[in-house]
CSV table of C-alpha atoms and ligand atoms in Angstrom, one decimal:
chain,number,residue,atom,x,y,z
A,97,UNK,CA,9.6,-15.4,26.7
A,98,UNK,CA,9.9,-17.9,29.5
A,99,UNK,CA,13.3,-16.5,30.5
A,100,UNK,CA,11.5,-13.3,32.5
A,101,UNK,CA,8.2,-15.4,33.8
A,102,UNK,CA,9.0,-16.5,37.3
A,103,UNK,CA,7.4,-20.6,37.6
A,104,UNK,CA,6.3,-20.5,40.7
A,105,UNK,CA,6.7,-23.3,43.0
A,106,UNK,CA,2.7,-24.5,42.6
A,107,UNK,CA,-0.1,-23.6,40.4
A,108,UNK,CA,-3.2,-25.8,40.7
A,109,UNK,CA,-4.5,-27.4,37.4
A,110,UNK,CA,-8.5,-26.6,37.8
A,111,UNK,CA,-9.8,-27.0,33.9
A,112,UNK,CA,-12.2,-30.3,34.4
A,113,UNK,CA,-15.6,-29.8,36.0
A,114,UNK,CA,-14.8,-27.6,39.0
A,115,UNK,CA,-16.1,-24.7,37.2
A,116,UNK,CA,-19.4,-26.3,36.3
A,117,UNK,CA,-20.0,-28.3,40.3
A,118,UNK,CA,-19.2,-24.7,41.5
A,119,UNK,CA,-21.9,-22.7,39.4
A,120,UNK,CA,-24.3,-25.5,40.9
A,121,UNK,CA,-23.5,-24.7,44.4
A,122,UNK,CA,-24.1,-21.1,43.7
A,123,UNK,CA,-27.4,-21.9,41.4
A,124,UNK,CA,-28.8,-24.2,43.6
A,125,UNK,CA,-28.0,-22.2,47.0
A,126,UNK,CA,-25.7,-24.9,48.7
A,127,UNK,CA,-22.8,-23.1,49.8
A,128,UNK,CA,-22.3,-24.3,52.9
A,129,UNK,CA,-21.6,-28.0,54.7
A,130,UNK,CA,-25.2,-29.0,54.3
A,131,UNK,CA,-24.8,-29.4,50.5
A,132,UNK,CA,-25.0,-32.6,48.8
A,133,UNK,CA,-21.3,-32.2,47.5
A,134,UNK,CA,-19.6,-33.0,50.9
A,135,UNK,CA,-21.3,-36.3,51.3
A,136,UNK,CA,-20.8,-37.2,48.1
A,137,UNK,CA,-17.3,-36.3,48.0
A,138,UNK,CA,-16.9,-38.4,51.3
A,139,UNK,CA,-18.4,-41.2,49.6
A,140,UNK,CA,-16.2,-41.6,46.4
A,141,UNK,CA,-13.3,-40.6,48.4
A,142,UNK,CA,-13.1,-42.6,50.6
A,143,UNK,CA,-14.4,-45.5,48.4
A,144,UNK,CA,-11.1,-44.7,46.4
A,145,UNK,CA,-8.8,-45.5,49.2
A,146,UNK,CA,-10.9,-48.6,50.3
A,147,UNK,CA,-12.3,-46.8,53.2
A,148,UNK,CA,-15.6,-47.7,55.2
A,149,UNK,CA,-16.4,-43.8,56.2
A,150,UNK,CA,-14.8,-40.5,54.9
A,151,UNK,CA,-15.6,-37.7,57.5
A,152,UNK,CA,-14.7,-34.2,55.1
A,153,UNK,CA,-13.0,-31.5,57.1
A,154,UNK,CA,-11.5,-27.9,56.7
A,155,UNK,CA,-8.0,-28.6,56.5
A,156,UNK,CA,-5.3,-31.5,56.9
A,157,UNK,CA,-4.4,-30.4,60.2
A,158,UNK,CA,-8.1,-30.2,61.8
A,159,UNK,CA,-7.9,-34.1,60.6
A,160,UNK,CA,-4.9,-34.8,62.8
A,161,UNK,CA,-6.9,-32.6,65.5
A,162,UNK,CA,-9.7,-34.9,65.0
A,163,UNK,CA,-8.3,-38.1,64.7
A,164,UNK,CA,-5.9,-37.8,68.2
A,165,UNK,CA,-8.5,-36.4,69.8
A,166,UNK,CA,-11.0,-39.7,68.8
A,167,UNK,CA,-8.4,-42.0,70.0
A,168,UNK,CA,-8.6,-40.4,73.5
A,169,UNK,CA,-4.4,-39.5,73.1
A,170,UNK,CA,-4.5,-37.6,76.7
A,171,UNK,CA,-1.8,-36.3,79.7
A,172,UNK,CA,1.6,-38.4,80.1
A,173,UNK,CA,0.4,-40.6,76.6
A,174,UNK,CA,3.4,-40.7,74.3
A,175,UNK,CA,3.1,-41.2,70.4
A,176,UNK,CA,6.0,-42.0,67.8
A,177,UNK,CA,6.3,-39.2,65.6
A,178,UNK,CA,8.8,-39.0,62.4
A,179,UNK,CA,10.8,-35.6,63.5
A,180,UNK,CA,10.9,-34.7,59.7
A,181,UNK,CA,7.5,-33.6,59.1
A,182,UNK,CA,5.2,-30.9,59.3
A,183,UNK,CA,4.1,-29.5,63.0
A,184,UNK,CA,0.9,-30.7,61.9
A,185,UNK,CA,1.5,-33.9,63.0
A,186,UNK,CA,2.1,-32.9,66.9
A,187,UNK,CA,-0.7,-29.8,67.3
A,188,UNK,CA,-3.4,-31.9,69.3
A,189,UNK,CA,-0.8,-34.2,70.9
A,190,UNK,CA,0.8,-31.3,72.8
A,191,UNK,CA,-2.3,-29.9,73.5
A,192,UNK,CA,-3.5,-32.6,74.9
A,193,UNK,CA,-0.8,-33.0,77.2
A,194,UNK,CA,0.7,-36.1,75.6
A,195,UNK,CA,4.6,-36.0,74.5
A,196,UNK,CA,5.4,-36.5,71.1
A,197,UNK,CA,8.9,-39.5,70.8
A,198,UNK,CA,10.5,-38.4,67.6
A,199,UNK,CA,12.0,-40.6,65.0
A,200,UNK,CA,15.0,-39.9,62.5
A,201,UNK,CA,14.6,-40.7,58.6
A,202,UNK,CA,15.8,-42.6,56.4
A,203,UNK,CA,18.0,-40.6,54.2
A,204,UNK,CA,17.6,-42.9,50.3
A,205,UNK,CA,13.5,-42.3,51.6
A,206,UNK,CA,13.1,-39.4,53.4
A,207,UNK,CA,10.6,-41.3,55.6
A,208,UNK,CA,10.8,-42.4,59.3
A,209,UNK,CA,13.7,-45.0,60.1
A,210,UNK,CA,11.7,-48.4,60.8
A,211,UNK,CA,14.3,-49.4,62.8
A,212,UNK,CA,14.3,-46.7,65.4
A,213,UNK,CA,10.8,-47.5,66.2
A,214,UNK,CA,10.7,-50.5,68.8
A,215,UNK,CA,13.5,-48.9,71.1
A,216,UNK,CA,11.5,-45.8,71.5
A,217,UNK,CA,8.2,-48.2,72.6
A,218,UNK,CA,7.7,-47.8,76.9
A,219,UNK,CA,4.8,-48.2,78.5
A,220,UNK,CA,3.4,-45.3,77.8
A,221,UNK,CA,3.3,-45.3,74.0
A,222,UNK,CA,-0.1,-45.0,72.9
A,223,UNK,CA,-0.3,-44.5,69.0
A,224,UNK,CA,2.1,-44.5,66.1
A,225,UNK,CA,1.5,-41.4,64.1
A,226,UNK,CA,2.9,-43.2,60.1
A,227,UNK,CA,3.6,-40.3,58.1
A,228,UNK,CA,4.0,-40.5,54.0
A,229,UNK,CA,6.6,-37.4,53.0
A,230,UNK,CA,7.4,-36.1,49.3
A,231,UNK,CA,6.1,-38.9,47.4
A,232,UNK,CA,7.1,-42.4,49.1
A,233,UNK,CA,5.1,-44.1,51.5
A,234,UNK,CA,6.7,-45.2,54.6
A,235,UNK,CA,7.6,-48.5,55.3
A,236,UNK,CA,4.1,-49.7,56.7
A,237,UNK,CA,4.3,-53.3,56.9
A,238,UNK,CA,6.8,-53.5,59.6
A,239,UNK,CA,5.4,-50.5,61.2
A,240,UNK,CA,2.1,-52.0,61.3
A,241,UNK,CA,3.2,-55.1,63.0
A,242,UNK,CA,5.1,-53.2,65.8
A,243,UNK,CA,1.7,-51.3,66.8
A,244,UNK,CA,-0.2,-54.5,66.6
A,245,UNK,CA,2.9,-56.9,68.7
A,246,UNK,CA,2.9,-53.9,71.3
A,247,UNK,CA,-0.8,-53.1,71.0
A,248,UNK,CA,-0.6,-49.4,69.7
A,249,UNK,CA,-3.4,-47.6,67.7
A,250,UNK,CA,-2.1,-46.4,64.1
A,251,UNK,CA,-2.9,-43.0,62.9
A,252,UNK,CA,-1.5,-42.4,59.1
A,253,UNK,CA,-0.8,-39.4,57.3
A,254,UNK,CA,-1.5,-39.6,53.7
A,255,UNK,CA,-1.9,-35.4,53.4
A,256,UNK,CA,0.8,-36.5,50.3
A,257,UNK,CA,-0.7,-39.5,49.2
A,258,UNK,CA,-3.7,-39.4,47.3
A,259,UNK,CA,-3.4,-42.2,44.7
A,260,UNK,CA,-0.3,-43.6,45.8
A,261,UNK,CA,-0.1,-47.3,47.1
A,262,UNK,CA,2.3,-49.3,49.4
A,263,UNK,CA,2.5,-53.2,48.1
A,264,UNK,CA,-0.5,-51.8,45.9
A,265,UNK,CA,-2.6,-51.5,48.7
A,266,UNK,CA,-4.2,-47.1,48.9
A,267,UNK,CA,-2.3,-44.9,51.0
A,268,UNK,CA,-4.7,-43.9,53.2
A,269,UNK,CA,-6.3,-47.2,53.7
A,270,UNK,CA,-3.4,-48.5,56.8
A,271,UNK,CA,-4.2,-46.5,59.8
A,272,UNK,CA,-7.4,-46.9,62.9
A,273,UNK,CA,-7.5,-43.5,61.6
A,274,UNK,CA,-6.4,-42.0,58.3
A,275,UNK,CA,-6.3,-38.9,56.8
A,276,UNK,CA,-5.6,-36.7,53.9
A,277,UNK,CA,-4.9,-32.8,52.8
A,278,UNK,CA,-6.6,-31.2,50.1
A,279,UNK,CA,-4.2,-27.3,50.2
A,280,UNK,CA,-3.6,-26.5,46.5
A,281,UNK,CA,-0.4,-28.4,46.3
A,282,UNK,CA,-1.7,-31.8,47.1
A,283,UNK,CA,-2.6,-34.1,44.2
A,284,UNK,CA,-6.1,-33.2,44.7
A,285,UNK,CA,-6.9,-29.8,46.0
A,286,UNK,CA,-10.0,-28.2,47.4
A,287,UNK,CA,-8.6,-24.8,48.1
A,288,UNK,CA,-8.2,-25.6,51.7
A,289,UNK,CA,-9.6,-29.1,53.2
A,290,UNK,CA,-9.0,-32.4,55.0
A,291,UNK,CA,-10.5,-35.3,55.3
A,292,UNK,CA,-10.5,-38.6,57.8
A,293,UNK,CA,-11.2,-42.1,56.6
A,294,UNK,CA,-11.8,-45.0,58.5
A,295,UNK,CA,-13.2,-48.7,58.8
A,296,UNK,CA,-14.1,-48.5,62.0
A,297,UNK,CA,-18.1,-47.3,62.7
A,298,UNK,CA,-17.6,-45.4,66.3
A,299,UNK,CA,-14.5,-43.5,65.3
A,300,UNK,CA,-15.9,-41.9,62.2
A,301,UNK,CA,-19.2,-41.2,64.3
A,302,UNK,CA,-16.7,-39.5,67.0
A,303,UNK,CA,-15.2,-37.9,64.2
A,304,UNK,CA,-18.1,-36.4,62.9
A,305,UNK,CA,-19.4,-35.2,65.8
A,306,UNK,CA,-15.8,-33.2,66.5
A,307,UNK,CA,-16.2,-32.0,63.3
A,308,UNK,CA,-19.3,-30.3,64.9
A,309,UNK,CA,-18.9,-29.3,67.6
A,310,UNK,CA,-20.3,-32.4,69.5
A,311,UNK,CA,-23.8,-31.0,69.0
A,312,UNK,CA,-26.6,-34.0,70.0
A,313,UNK,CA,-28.9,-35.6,67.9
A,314,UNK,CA,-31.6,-35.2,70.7
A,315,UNK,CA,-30.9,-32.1,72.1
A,316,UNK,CA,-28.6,-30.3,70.1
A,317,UNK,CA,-27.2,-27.3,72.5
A,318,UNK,CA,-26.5,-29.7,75.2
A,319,UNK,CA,-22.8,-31.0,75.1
A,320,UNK,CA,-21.2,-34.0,76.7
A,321,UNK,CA,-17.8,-33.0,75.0
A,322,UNK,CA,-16.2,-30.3,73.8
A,323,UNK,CA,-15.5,-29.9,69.9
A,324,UNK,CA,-14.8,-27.8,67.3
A,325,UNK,CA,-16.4,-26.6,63.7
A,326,UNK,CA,-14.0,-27.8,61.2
A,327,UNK,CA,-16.8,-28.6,58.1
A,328,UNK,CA,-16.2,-28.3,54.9
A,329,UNK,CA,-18.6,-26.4,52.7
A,330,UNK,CA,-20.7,-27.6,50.0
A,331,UNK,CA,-17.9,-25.5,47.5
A,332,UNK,CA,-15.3,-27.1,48.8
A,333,UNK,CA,-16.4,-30.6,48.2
A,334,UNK,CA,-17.4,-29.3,44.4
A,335,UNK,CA,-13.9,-28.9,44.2
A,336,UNK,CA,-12.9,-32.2,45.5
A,337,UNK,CA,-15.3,-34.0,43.8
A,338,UNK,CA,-14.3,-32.5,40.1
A,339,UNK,CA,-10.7,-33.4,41.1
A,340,UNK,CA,-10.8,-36.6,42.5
A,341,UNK,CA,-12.5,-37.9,39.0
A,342,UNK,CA,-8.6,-36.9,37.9
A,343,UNK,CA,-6.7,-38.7,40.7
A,344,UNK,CA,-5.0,-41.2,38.0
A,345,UNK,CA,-4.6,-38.9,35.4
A,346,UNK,CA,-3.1,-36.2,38.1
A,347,UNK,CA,-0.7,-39.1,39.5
A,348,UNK,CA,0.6,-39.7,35.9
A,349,UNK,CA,1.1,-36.4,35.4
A,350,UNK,CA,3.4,-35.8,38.3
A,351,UNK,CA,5.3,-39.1,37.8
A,352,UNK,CA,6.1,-38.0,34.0
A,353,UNK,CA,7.1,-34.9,35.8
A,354,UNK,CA,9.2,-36.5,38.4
A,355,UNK,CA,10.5,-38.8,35.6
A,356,UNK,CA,11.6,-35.7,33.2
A,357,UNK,CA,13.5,-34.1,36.3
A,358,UNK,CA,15.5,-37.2,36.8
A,359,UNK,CA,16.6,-37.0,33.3
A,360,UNK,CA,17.6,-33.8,33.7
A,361,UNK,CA,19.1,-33.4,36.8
A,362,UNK,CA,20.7,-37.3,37.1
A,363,UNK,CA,24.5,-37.1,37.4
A,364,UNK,CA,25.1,-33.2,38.9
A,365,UNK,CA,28.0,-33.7,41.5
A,366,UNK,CA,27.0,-33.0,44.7
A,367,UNK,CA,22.8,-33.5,44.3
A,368,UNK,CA,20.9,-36.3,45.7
A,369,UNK,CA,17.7,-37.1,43.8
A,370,UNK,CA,14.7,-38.2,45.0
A,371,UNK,CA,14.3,-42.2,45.1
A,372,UNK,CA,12.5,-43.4,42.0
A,373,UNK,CA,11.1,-46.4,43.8
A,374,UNK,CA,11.6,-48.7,46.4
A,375,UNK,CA,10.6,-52.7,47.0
A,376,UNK,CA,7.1,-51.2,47.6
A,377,UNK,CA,6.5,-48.4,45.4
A,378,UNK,CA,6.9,-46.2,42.8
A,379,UNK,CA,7.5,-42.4,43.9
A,380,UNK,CA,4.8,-40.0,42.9
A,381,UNK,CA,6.6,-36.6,43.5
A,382,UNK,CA,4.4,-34.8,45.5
A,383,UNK,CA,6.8,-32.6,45.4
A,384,UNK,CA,10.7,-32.9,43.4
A,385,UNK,CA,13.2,-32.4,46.4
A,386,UNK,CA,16.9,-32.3,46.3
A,387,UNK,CA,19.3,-32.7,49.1
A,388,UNK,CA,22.3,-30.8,48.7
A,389,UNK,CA,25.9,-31.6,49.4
A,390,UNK,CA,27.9,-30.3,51.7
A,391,UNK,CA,30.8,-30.4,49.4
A,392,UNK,CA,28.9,-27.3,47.5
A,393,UNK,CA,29.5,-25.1,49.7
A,394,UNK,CA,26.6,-23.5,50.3
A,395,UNK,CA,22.9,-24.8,52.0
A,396,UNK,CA,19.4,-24.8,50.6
A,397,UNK,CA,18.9,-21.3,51.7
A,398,UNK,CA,21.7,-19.9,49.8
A,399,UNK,CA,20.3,-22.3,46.9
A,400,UNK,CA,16.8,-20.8,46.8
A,401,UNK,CA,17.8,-17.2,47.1
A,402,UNK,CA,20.1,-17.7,44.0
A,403,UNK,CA,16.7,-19.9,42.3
A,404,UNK,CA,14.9,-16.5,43.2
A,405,UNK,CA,16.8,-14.6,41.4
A,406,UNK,CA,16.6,-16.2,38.2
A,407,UNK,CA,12.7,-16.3,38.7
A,408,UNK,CA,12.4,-20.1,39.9
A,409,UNK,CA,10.1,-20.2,42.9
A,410,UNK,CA,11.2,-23.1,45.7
A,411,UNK,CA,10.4,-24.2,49.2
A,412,UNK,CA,12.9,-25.1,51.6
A,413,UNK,CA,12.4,-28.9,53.6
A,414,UNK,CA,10.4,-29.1,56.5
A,415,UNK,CA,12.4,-28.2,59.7
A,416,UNK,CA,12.9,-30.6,62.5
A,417,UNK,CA,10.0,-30.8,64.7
A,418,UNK,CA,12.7,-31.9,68.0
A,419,UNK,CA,14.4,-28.1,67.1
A,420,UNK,CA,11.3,-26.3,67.0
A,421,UNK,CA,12.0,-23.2,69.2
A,422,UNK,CA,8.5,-23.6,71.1
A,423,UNK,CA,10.0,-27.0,72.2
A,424,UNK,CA,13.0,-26.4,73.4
A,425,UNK,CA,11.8,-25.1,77.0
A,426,UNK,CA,9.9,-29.0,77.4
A,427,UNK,CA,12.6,-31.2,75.5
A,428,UNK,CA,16.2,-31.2,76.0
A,429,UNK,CA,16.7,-32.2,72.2
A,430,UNK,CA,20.0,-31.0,70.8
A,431,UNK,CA,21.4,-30.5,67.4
A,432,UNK,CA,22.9,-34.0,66.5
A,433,UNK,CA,20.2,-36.1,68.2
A,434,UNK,CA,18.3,-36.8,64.4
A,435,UNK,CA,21.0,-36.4,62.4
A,436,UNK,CA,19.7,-37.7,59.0
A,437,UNK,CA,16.3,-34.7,59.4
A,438,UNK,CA,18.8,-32.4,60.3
A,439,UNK,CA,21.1,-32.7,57.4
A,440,UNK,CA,18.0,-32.8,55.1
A,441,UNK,CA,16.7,-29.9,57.5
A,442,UNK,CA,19.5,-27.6,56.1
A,443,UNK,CA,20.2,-29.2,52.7
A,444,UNK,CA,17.2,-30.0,51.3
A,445,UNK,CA,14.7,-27.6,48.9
A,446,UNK,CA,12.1,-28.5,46.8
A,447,UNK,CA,11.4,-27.2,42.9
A,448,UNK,CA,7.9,-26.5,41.1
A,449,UNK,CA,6.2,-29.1,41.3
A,450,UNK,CA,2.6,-28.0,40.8
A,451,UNK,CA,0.3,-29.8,38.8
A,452,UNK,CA,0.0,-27.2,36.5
A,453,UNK,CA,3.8,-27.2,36.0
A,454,UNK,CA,4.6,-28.0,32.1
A,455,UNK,CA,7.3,-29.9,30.6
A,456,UNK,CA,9.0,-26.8,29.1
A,457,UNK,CA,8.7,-25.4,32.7
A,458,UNK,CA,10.9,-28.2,33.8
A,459,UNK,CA,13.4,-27.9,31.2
A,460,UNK,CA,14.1,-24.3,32.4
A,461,UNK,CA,14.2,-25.1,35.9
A,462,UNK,CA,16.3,-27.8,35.7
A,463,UNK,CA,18.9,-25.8,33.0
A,464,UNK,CA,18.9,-23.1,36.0
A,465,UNK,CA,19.2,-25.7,39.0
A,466,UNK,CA,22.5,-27.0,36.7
A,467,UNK,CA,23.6,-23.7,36.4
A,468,UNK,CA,23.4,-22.1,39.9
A,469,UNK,CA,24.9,-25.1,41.4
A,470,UNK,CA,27.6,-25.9,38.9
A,471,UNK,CA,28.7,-21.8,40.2
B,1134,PLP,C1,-0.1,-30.6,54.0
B,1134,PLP,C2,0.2,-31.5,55.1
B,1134,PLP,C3,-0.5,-31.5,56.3
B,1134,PLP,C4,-1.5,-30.4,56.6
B,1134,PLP,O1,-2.5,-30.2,55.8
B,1134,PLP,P1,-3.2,-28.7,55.7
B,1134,PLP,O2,-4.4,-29.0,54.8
B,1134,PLP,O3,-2.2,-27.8,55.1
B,1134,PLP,O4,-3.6,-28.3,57.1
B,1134,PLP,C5,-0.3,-32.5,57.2
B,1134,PLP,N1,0.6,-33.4,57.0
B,1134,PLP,C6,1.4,-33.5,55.9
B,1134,PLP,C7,2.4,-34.6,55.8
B,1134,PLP,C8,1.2,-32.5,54.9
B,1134,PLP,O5,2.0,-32.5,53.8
């Protein structure tokens, strides 16, 4: 039966009260931003990651867009970027004219090399973007204290983060500005959505007034500064809302998942495993990733299309944001330059990981995994 059904790389798990928050929206009228959900979503989320204000937007992206814009990131500004990340992370600072410094990975972590950091500092550098990939946080104490000795503003990433914790402190709760992803393969999802959370008063009020589109209090079609609408609806934050009273029993969920792939997969020649933990936490497998050996003989692409064929769905690794081909006319960067996000660049796939995903699931992805690469 499960031999022919193709376990697609992420299904949402919706069955707690998204159904019922949702027919309340549509009942009560309050479809769009103005509903009570978004506030109240704003509220408990951010009160879950030990955050002053939550500021709800459409996608994870728009709260990057947000949050370099409200630090004022402008022309000639430079801000430390790991390469191995999404091209979220760079959107607003190339459009703003700054220049994104990139940053290897560690390769046991997947995260940004600590120790690459203070080299790359000149006076220039005006923020340190922290990004969280896979299911570890980064190393933030030391990162923190290099922004803070050299005076830099902080801006973290948490889009794959929700319930994780670095020295038990919230993910989420470390940057001037932090934010989060709610796309259906986050641990919480709200079909599409983002959200900033901060301490500080003035940056969430900047924030929210991006969010839209810098209209005025007093006279609201008269704008000092230009904008954008990125609100989320009233639905949306149903969404959230029903999720986020899951958030520890979703992080379980995915650890036990995490947990059972180990098992499975611990020991095939040629496979690196995601880290179970490090001094500072416990991974939460956003998503299970493998990094392939060269010794195999063939990359992740070959990899997935022989997955695909026996009906697993995967997702290669994010690609290098210093070989991006819209970067190459600006930046010199060469192959070689990050070598560890390169190798992982090439070598690295991920396997359903979805919250929906069940245990049987993972038994027949990881029999097929064995068998594709023991070939
Ligand atoms: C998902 C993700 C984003 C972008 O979020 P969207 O909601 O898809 O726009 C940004 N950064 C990281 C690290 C992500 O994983």
């Amino acid at each position: 039966m499960e031999m022919s059904s193709f376990i697609p790389v992420n299904k949402p798990l919706l069955d707690g009260k998204e159904k019922q928050y949702l027919i309340e929206c549509i009942e009560s009228g309050w479809i769009s931003s103005e509903g009570p959900f978004v506030e109240e979503f704003e509220r408990r989320f951010a009160a879950r990651v030990g955050r002053k204000h939550g500021v709800a937007v459409c996608n994870g992206t728009a709260a990057i867009d947000a949050a370099v814009e409200a630090i004022g990131i402008g022309p000639g500004d430079e801000v430390i970027v790991p390469t191995f990340t999404i091209i979220s992370c760079i959107g607003q600072i190339l459009r703003n004219g700054a220049w994104p410094i990139f940053i290897d990975s560690n390769p046991q972590t997947w995260n940004m090399d600590v120790g690459q950091i203070e080299k790359k500092i000149t006076p220039r550098t005006k923020a340190i973007l922290l990004v969280h990939v896979y299911g570890l946080p980064a190393d933030v104490g030391p990162i923190l204290e290099i922004a803070q000795k050299h005076g830099l503003k902080v801006i973290e990433d948490a889009a794959e983060m929700h319930g994780q914790t670095y020295c038990g402190k919230p993910c989420g709760s470390f940057g001037d500005l932090s934010i989060f992803s709610f796309y259906p393969n986050k641990h919480i999802t709200t079909g599409e959505g983002g959200m900033v959370v901060t301490d500080d008063d003035e940056l969430a009020s900047t924030c929210r007034s991006l969010r839209n589109l810098c209209f005025q209090q007093q006279r609201r079609f008269v704008h000092d500064r230009l904008g954008w609408n990125l609100r989320m609806t009233n639905m949306q934050a149903a969404l959230g809302l029903a999720q986020l009273e899951r958030l520890d029993e979703f992080v379980q969920r995915k650890r036990a998942m995490g947990a059972r792939y180990n098992e499975l997969l611990h020991g095939l020649p040629g496979v690196q495993l995601p880290l179970q933990q490090t001094d500072y936490a416990q991974n939460i497998y956003w998503v299970y990733g493998i990094v392939l050996d060269a010794s195999l003989g063939f990359d992740a692409h070959e990899a997935m299309h022989r997955l695909e064929e026996k009906r697993i769905g995967t997702r290669p690794f994010f690609y290098p944001l210093h070989l991006q081909p819209l970067l190459q006319e600006k930046y010199s960067s060469h192959k070689g330059a990050y070598p560890v996000a390169e190798r992982m660049g090439e070598q690295g796939l991920y396997l359903p990981s979805g919250m929906a995903l069940t245990m049987e699931q993972i038994d027949t992805v990881a029999k097929t995994v064995r068998d594709v690469l023991a070939q």
